[in-house]
PDB file of C-alpha atoms in Angstrom:
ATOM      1  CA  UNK F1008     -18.738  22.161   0.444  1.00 40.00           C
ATOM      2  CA  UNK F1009     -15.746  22.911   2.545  1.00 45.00           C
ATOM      3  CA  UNK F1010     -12.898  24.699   0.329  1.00 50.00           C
ATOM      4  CA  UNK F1011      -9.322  23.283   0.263  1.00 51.00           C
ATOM      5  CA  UNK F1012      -6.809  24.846   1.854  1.00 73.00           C
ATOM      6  CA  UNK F1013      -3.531  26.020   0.510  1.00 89.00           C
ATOM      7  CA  UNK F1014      -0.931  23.002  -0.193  1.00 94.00           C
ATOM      8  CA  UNK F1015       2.214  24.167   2.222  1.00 94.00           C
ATOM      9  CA  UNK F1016       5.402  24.084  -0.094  1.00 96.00           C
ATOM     10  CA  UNK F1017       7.661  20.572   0.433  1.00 97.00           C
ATOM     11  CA  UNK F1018       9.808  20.058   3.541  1.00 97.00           C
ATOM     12  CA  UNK F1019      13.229  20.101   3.251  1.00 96.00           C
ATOM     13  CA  UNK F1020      12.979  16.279   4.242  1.00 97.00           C
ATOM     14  CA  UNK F1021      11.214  15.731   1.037  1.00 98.00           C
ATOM     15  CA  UNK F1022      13.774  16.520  -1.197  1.00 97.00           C
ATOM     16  CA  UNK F1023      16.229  14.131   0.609  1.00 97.00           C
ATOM     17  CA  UNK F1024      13.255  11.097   0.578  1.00 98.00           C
ATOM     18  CA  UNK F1025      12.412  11.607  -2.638  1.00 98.00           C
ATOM     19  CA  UNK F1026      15.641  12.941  -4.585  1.00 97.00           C
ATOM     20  CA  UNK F1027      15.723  12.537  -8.611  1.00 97.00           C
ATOM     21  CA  UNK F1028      12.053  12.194  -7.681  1.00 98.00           C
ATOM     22  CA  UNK F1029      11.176  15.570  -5.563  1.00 98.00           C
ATOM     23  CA  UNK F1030       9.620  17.242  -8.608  1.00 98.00           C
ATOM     24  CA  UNK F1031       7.045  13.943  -9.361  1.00 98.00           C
ATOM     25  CA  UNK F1032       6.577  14.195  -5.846  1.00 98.00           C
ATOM     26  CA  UNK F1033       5.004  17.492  -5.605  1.00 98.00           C
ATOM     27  CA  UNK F1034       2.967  17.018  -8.256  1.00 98.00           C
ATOM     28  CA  UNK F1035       1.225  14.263  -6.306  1.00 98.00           C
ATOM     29  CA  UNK F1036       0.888  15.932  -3.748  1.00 98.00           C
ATOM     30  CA  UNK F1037      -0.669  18.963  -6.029  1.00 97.00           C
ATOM     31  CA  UNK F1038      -2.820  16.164  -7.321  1.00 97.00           C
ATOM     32  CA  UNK F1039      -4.463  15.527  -3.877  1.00 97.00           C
ATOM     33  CA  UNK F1040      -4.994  18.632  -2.911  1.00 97.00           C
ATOM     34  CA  UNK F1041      -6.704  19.506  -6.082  1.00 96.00           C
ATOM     35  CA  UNK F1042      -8.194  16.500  -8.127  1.00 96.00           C
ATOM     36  CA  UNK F1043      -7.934  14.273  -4.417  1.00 96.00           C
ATOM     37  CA  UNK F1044      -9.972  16.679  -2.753  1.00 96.00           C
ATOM     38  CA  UNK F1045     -12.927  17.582  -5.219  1.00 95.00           C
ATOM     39  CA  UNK F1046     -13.068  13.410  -6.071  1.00 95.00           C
ATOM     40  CA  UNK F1047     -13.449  12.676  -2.519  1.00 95.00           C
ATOM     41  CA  UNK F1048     -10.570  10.910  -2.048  1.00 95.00           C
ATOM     42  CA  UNK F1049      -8.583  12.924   0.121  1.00 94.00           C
ATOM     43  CA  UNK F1050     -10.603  15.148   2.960  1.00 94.00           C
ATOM     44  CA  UNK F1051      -9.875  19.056   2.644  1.00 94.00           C
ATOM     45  CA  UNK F1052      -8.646  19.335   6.045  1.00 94.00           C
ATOM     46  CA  UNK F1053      -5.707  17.072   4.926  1.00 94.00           C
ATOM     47  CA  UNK F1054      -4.172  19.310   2.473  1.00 96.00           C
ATOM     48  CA  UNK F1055      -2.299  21.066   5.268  1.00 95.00           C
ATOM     49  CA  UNK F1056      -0.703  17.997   6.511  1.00 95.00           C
ATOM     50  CA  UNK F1057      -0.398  16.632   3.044  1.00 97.00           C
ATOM     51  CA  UNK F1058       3.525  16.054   3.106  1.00 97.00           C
ATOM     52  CA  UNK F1059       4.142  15.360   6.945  1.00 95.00           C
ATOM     53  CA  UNK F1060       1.017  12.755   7.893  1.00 94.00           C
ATOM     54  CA  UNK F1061       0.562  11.283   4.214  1.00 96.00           C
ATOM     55  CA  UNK F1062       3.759  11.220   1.714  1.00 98.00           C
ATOM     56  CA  UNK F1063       6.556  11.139   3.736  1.00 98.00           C
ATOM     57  CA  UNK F1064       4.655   9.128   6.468  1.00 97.00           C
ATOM     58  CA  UNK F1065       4.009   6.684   3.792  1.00 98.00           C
ATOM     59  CA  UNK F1066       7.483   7.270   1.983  1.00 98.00           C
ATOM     60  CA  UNK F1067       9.684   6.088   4.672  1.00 98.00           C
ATOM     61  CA  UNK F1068       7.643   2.414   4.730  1.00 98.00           C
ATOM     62  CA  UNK F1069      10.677   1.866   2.502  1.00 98.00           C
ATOM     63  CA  UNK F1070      13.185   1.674   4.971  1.00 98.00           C
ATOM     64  CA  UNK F1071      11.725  -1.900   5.717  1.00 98.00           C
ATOM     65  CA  UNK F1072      10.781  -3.348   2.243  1.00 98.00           C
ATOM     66  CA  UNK F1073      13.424  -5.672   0.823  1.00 97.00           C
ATOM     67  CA  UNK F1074      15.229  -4.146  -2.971  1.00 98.00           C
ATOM     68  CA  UNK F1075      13.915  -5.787  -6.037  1.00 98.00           C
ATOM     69  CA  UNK F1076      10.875  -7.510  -4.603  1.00 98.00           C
ATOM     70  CA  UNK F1077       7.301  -7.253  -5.596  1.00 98.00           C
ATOM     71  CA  UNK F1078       4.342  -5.558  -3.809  1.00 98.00           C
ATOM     72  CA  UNK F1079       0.949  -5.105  -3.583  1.00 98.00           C
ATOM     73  CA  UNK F1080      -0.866  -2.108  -2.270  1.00 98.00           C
ATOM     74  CA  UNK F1081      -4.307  -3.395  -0.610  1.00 97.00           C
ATOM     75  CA  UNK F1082      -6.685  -0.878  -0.689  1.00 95.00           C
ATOM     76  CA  UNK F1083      -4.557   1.611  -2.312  1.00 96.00           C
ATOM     77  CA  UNK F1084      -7.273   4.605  -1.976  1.00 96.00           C
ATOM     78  CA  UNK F1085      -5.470   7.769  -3.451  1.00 97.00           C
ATOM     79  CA  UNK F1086      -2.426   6.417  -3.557  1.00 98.00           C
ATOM     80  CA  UNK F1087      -0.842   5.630   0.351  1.00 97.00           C
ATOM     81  CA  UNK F1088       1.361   4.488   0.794  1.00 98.00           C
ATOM     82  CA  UNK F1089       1.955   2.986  -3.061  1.00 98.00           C
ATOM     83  CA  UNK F1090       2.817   6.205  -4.653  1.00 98.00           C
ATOM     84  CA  UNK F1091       5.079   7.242  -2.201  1.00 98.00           C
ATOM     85  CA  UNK F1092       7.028   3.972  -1.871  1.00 98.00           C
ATOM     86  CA  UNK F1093       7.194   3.702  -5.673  1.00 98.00           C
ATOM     87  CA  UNK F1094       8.752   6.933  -6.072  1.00 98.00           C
ATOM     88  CA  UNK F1095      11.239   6.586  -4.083  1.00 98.00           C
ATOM     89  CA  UNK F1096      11.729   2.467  -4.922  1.00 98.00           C
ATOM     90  CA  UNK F1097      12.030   1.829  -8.822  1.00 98.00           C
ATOM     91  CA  UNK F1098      13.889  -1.227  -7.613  1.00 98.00           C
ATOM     92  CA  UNK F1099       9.890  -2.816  -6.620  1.00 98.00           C
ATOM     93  CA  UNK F1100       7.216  -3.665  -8.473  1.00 98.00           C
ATOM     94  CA  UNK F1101       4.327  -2.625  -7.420  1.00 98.00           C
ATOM     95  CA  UNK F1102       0.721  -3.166  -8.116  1.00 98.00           C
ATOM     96  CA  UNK F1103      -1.537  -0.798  -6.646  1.00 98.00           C
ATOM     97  CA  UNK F1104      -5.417  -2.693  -5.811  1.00 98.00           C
ATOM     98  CA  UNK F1105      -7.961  -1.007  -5.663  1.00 97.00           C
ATOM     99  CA  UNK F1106     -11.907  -1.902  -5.759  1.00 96.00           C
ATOM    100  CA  UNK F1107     -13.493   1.575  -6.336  1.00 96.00           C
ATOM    101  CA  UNK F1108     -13.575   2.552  -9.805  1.00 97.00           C
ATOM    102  CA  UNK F1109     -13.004   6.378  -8.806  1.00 96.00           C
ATOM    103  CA  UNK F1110     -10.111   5.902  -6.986  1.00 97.00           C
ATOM    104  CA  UNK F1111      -8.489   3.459 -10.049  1.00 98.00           C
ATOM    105  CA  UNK F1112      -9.040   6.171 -12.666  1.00 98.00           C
ATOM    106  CA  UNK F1113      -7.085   8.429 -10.007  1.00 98.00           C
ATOM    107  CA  UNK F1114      -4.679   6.491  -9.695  1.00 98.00           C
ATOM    108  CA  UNK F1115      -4.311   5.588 -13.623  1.00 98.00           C
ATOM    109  CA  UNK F1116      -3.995   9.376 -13.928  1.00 98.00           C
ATOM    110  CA  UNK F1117      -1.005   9.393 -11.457  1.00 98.00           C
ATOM    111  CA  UNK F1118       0.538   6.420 -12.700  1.00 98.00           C
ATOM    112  CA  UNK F1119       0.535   7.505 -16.497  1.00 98.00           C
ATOM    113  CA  UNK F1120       0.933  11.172 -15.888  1.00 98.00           C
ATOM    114  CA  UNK F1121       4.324  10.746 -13.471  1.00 98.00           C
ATOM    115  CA  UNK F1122       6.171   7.711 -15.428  1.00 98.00           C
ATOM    116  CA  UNK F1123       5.506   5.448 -13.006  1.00 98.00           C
ATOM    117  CA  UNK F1124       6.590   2.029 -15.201  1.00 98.00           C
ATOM    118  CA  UNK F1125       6.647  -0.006 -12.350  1.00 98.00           C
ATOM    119  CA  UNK F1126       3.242   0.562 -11.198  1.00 98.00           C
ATOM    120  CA  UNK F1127       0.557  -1.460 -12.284  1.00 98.00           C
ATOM    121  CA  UNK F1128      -3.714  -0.378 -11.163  1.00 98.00           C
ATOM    122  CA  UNK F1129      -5.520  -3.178 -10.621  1.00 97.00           C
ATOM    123  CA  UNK F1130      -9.490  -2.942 -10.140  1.00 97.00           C
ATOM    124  CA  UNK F1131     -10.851  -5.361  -7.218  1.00 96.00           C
ATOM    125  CA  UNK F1132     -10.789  -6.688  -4.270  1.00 93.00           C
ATOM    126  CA  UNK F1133      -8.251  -8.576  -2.261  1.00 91.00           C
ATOM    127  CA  UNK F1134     -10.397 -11.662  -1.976  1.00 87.00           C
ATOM    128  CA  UNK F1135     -11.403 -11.514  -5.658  1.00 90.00           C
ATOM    129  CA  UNK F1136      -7.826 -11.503  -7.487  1.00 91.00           C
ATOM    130  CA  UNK F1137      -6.379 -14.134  -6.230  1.00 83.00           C
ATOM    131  CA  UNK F1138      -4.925 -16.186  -9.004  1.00 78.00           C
ATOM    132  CA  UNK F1139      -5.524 -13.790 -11.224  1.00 87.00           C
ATOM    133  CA  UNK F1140      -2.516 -11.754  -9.773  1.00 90.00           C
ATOM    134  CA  UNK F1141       0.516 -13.410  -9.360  1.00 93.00           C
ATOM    135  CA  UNK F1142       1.737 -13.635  -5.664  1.00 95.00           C
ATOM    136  CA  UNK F1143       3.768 -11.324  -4.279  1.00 97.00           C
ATOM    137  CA  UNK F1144       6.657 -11.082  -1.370  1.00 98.00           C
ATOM    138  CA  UNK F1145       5.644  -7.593   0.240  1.00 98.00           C
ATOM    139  CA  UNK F1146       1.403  -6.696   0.826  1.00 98.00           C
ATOM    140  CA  UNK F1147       1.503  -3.120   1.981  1.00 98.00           C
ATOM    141  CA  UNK F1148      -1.865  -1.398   3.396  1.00 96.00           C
ATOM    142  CA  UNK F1149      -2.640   1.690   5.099  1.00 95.00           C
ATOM    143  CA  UNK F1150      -6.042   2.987   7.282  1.00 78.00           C
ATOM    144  CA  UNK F1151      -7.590   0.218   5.473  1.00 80.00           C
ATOM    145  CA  UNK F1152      -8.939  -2.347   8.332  1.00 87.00           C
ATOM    146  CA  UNK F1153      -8.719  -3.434  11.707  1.00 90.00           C
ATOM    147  CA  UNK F1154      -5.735  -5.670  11.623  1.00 94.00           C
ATOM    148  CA  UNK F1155      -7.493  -9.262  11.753  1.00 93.00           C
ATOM    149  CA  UNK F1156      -9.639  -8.172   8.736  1.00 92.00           C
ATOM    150  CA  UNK F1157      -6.845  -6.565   6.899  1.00 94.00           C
ATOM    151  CA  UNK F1158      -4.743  -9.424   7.074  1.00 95.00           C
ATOM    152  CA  UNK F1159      -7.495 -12.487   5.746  1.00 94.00           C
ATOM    153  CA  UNK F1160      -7.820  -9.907   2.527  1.00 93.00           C
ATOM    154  CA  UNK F1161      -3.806  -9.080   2.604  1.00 95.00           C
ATOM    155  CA  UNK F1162      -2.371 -12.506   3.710  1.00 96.00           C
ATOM    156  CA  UNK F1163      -3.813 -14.807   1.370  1.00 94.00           C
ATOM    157  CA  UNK F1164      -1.538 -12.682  -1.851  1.00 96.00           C
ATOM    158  CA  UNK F1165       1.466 -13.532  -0.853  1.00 96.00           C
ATOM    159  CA  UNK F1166       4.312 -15.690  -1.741  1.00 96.00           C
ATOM    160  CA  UNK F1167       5.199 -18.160   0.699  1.00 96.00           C
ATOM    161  CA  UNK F1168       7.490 -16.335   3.302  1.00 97.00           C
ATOM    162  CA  UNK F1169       6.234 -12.928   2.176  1.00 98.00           C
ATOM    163  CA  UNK F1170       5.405 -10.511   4.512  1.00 98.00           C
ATOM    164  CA  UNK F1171       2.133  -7.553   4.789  1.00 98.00           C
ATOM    165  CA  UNK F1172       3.288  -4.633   6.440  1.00 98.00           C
ATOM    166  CA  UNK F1173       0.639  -2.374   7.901  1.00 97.00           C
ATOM    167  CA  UNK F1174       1.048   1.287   8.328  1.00 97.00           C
ATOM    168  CA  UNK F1175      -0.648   1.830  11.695  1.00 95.00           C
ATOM    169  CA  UNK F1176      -1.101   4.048  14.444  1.00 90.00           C
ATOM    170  CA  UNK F1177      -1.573   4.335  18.380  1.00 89.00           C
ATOM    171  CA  UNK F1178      -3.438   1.093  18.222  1.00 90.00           C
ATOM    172  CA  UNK F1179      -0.918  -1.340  16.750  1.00 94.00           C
ATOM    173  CA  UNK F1180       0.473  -2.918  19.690  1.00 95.00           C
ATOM    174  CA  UNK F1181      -3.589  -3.532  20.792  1.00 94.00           C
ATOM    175  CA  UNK F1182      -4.360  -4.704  17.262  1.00 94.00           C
ATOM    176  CA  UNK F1183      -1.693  -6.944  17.425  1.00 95.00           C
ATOM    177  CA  UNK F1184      -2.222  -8.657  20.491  1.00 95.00           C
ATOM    178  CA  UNK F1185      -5.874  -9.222  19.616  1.00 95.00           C
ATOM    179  CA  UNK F1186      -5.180 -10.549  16.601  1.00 95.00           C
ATOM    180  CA  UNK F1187      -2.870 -12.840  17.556  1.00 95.00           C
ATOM    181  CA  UNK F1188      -5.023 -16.166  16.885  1.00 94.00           C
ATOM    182  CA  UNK F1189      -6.516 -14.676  13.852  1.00 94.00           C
ATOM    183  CA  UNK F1190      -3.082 -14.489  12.347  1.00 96.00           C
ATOM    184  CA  UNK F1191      -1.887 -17.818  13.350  1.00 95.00           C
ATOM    185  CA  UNK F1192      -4.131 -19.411  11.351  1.00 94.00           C
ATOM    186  CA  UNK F1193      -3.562 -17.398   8.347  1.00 95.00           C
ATOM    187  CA  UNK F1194       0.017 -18.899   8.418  1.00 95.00           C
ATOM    188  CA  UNK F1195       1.938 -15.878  10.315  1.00 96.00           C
ATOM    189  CA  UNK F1196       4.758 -17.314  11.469  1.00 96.00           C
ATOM    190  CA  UNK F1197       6.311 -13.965  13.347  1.00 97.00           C
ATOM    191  CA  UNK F1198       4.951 -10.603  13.769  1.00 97.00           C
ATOM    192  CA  UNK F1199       6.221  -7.056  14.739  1.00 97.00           C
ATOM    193  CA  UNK F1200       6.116  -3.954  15.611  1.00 97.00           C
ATOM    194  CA  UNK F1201       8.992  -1.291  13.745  1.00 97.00           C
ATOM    195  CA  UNK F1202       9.156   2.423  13.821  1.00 97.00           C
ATOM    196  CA  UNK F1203      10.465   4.115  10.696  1.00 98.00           C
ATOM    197  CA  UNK F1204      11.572   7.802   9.331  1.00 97.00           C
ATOM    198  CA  UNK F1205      14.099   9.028  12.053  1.00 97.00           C
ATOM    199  CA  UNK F1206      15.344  12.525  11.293  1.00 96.00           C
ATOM    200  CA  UNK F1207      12.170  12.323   8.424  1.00 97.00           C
ATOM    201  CA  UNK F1208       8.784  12.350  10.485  1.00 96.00           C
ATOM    202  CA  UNK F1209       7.606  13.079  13.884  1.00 95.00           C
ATOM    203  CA  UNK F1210       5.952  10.989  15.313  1.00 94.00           C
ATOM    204  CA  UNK F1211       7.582   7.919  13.898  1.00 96.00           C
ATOM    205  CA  UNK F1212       5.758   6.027  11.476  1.00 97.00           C
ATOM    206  CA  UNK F1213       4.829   2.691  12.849  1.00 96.00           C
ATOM    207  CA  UNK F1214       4.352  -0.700  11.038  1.00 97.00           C
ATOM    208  CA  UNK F1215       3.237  -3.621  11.405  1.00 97.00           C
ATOM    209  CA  UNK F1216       4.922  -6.651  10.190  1.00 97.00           C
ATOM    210  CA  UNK F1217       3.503  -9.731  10.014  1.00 98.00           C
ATOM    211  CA  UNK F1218       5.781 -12.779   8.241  1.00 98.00           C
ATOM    212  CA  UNK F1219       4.401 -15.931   6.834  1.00 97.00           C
ATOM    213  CA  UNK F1220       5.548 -19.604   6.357  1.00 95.00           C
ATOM    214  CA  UNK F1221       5.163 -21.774   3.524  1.00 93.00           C
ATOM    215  CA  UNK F1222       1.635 -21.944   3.616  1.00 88.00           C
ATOM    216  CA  UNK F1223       0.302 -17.977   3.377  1.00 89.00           C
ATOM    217  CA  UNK F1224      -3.867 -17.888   4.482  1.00 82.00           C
ATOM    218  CA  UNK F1225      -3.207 -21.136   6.281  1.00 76.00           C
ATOM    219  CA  UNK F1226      -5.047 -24.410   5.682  1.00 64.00           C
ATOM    220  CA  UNK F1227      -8.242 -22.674   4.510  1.00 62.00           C
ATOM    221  CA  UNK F1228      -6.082 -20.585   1.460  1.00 67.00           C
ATOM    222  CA  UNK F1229      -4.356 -23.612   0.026  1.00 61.00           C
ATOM    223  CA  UNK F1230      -6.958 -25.231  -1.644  1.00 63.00           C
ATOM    224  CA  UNK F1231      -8.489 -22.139  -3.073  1.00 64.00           C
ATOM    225  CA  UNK F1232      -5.168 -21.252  -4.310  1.00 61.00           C
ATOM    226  CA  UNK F1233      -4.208 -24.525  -5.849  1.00 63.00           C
ATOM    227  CA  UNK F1234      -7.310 -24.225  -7.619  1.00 66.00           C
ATOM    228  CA  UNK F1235      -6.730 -20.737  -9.133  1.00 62.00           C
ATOM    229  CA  UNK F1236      -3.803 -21.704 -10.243  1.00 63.00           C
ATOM    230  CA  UNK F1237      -5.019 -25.365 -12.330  1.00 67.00           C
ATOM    231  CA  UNK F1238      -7.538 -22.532 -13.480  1.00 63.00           C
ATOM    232  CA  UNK F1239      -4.506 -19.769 -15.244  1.00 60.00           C
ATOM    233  CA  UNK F1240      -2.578 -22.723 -16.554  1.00 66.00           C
ATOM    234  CA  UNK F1241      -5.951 -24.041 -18.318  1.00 64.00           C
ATOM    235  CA  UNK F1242      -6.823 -20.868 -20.008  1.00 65.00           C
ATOM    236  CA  UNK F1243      -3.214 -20.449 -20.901  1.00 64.00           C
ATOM    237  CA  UNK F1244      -3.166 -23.852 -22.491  1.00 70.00           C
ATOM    238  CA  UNK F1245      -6.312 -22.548 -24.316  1.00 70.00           C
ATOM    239  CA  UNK F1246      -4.844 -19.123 -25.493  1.00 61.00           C
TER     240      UNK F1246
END
């Protein structure tokens, strides 16, 4: 088994991203390198590049989410980008999903071990919870999917004119344009392409944003969503 190498000490930027929260911040990031890395959530040639290409690439998705709203980290993994965001944003709440039990007692660790109030693990998938979380205005996923597939799991959670904003690389503008159709019929309404963390990260981060109208998942969503929620109003009538 390859060893881990040595966690670099924090950037300078970090302590300006992160402020009150610096301290919480390197202990996730000692939490990766050490617990991340022998769980198999994090690959040992990461630690390195911990801070630069994972938390404060991740971090400054918060430059773009709205104050006060609520979001939901698809295919949270370790963590990216909903630890990041939440430690520098106790103005969201944020659940973190993920399907892999490993990963959620990870992430229950982190959550309980750095305060995190606002953070709430959820065990499933995307296509499983819905109405049994309620719907949110921000979906938030990183190195998760090809776009088209990441936004029928992603899509479908929101509120109506929510948005899913995809941390993405080189490929974005490609992804984008391919999944143009796909999209559409999920109810996307607008999409984008933003670059975030000037002065913080180089190369840029870049996200995708894709808006919704009133109906998020389009036509085929509705139903299934009207359903779920007859379904929680039922078994709330019965508790």
């Amino acid at each position: 088994m390859t060893e881990a190498a040595e966690l670099p000490p924090a950037p300078e930027q970090a302590r300006e991203v992160f402020g009150d929260r610096f301290v919480d911040a390197v202990r996730y990031a000692e939490l990766l390198a050490e617990a991340g890395v022998k769980r198999g959530l994090i690959g040992p040639r990461e630690v390195p590049r911990l801070w630069e290409r994972h938390l404060l690439n991740c971090a400054v998705l918060s430059e773009v989410v709205p104050e006060g709203v609520t979001v939901c980290d698809v295919g949270s993994g370790a963590g990216l980008p909903g630890i990041p965001l939440a430690l520098v944003r106790e103005d969201l709440k944020i659940t973190l999903l993920e399907p892999l039990l490993r990963r959620t007692n990870f992430l229950t660790e982190v959550v309980e071990l750095l305060g995190l109030d606002h953070v709430t693990v959820v065990r499933g998938r995307a296509e499983e919870v819905m109405g049994t979380i309620t719907p949110v205005h921000v979906v938030t996923a990183r190195a998760v999917a090809p776009l088209d597939r990441l936004a029928t799991w992603g899509i479908p959670l929101l509120r109506p004119y929510g948005e899913m904003l995809a941390l993405k690389g080189d490929t974005a503008e490609e992804e984008l344009k391919s999944s143009a159709t796909a999209l559409s019929k999920l109810g996307a309404v607008k999409t984008s392409i933003l670059h975030v963390g000037e002065g913080v990260v180089d190369p840029l981060s870049t996200v995708v944003r894709v808006e919704v109208g009133e109906s998020p998942g389009g036509v085929r969503f509705a139903a299934k969503r009207a359903k779920a929620a007859r379904t929680g109003r039922a078994r709330r009538r019965r508790g």
